[in-house]
Amino acid sequence: MTETYSKSRQRAETAFGNLQTEFFAKNNAAGELESVAQARDAKTLRLREARLAKEQADRISATSALLAKRSKSR
């Protein structure tokens, strides 16, 4: 069922369609940026936790090495 519209109505429909397309494109872009930001934050948190765990393990290792060295020298 094809309806025929006046030229002004057709132009208005086309303009509205273009505006809607831009609107949805901006929403998609904003969603993608949010997704990238969330992924970045998750990676940063994961790397921070790994770094802190490594630093703690290094401190424990250094402390135990120092204690072992002190007990040998006595």
Coordinates of C-alpha atoms in Angstrom, one line a residue:
M1 CA 0.0 0.0 0.0
T2 CA 2.0 2.9 -1.3
E3 CA 0.9 6.4 -0.4
T4 CA 1.9 9.4 -2.4
Y5 CA 2.8 12.5 -0.4
S6 CA 3.3 16.0 -1.5
K7 CA 6.8 17.2 -2.3
S8 CA 6.9 19.3 0.8
R9 CA 5.8 16.3 2.9
Q10 CA 8.5 14.1 1.2
R11 CA 11.2 16.7 2.0
A12 CA 10.0 16.9 5.6
E13 CA 10.0 13.1 5.9
T14 CA 13.5 12.9 4.4
A15 CA 14.8 15.7 6.7
F16 CA 13.3 14.0 9.7
G17 CA 14.8 10.7 8.7
N18 CA 18.2 12.3 8.4
L19 CA 17.8 14.0 11.8
Q20 CA 16.8 10.7 13.4
T21 CA 19.8 9.0 11.8
E22 CA 22.2 11.6 13.2
F23 CA 20.5 11.3 16.6
F24 CA 20.9 7.5 16.8
A25 CA 24.4 7.7 15.5
K26 CA 25.3 10.1 18.3
N27 CA 23.7 7.8 20.8
N28 CA 25.6 4.8 19.4
A29 CA 28.9 6.8 19.5
A30 CA 28.2 7.8 23.1
G31 CA 27.5 4.2 24.0
E32 CA 30.7 3.0 22.4
L33 CA 32.7 5.6 24.3
E34 CA 31.1 4.5 27.5
S35 CA 32.0 0.9 26.7
V36 CA 35.6 1.8 26.0
A37 CA 35.8 3.8 29.2
Q38 CA 34.4 0.9 31.2
A39 CA 36.9 -1.5 29.6
R40 CA 39.8 0.9 30.4
D41 CA 38.7 1.3 34.0
A42 CA 38.4 -2.5 34.4
K43 CA 41.9 -3.0 32.9
T44 CA 43.4 -0.3 35.1
L45 CA 41.9 -1.9 38.2
R46 CA 43.1 -5.3 37.2
L47 CA 46.7 -4.0 36.6
R48 CA 46.7 -2.0 39.8
E49 CA 45.7 -5.1 41.8
A50 CA 48.4 -7.2 40.0
R51 CA 51.0 -4.5 40.8
L52 CA 50.1 -4.3 44.4
A53 CA 50.2 -8.0 44.8
K54 CA 53.6 -8.1 43.2
E55 CA 54.9 -5.3 45.4
Q56 CA 53.6 -7.2 48.5
A57 CA 55.2 -10.4 47.4
D58 CA 58.5 -8.5 46.8
R59 CA 58.3 -7.0 50.2
I60 CA 57.7 -10.4 51.8
S61 CA 60.5 -12.0 49.9
A62 CA 62.9 -9.2 50.8
T63 CA 62.0 -9.4 54.4
S64 CA 62.4 -13.1 54.6
A65 CA 65.8 -12.8 52.8
L66 CA 66.9 -10.2 55.3
L67 CA 65.8 -12.4 58.2
A68 CA 67.6 -15.4 56.8
K69 CA 70.8 -13.3 56.3
R70 CA 70.6 -12.0 59.9
S71 CA 70.1 -15.4 61.4
K72 CA 73.1 -16.8 59.4
S73 CA 75.4 -14.0 60.6
R74 CA 74.6 -14.6 64.3

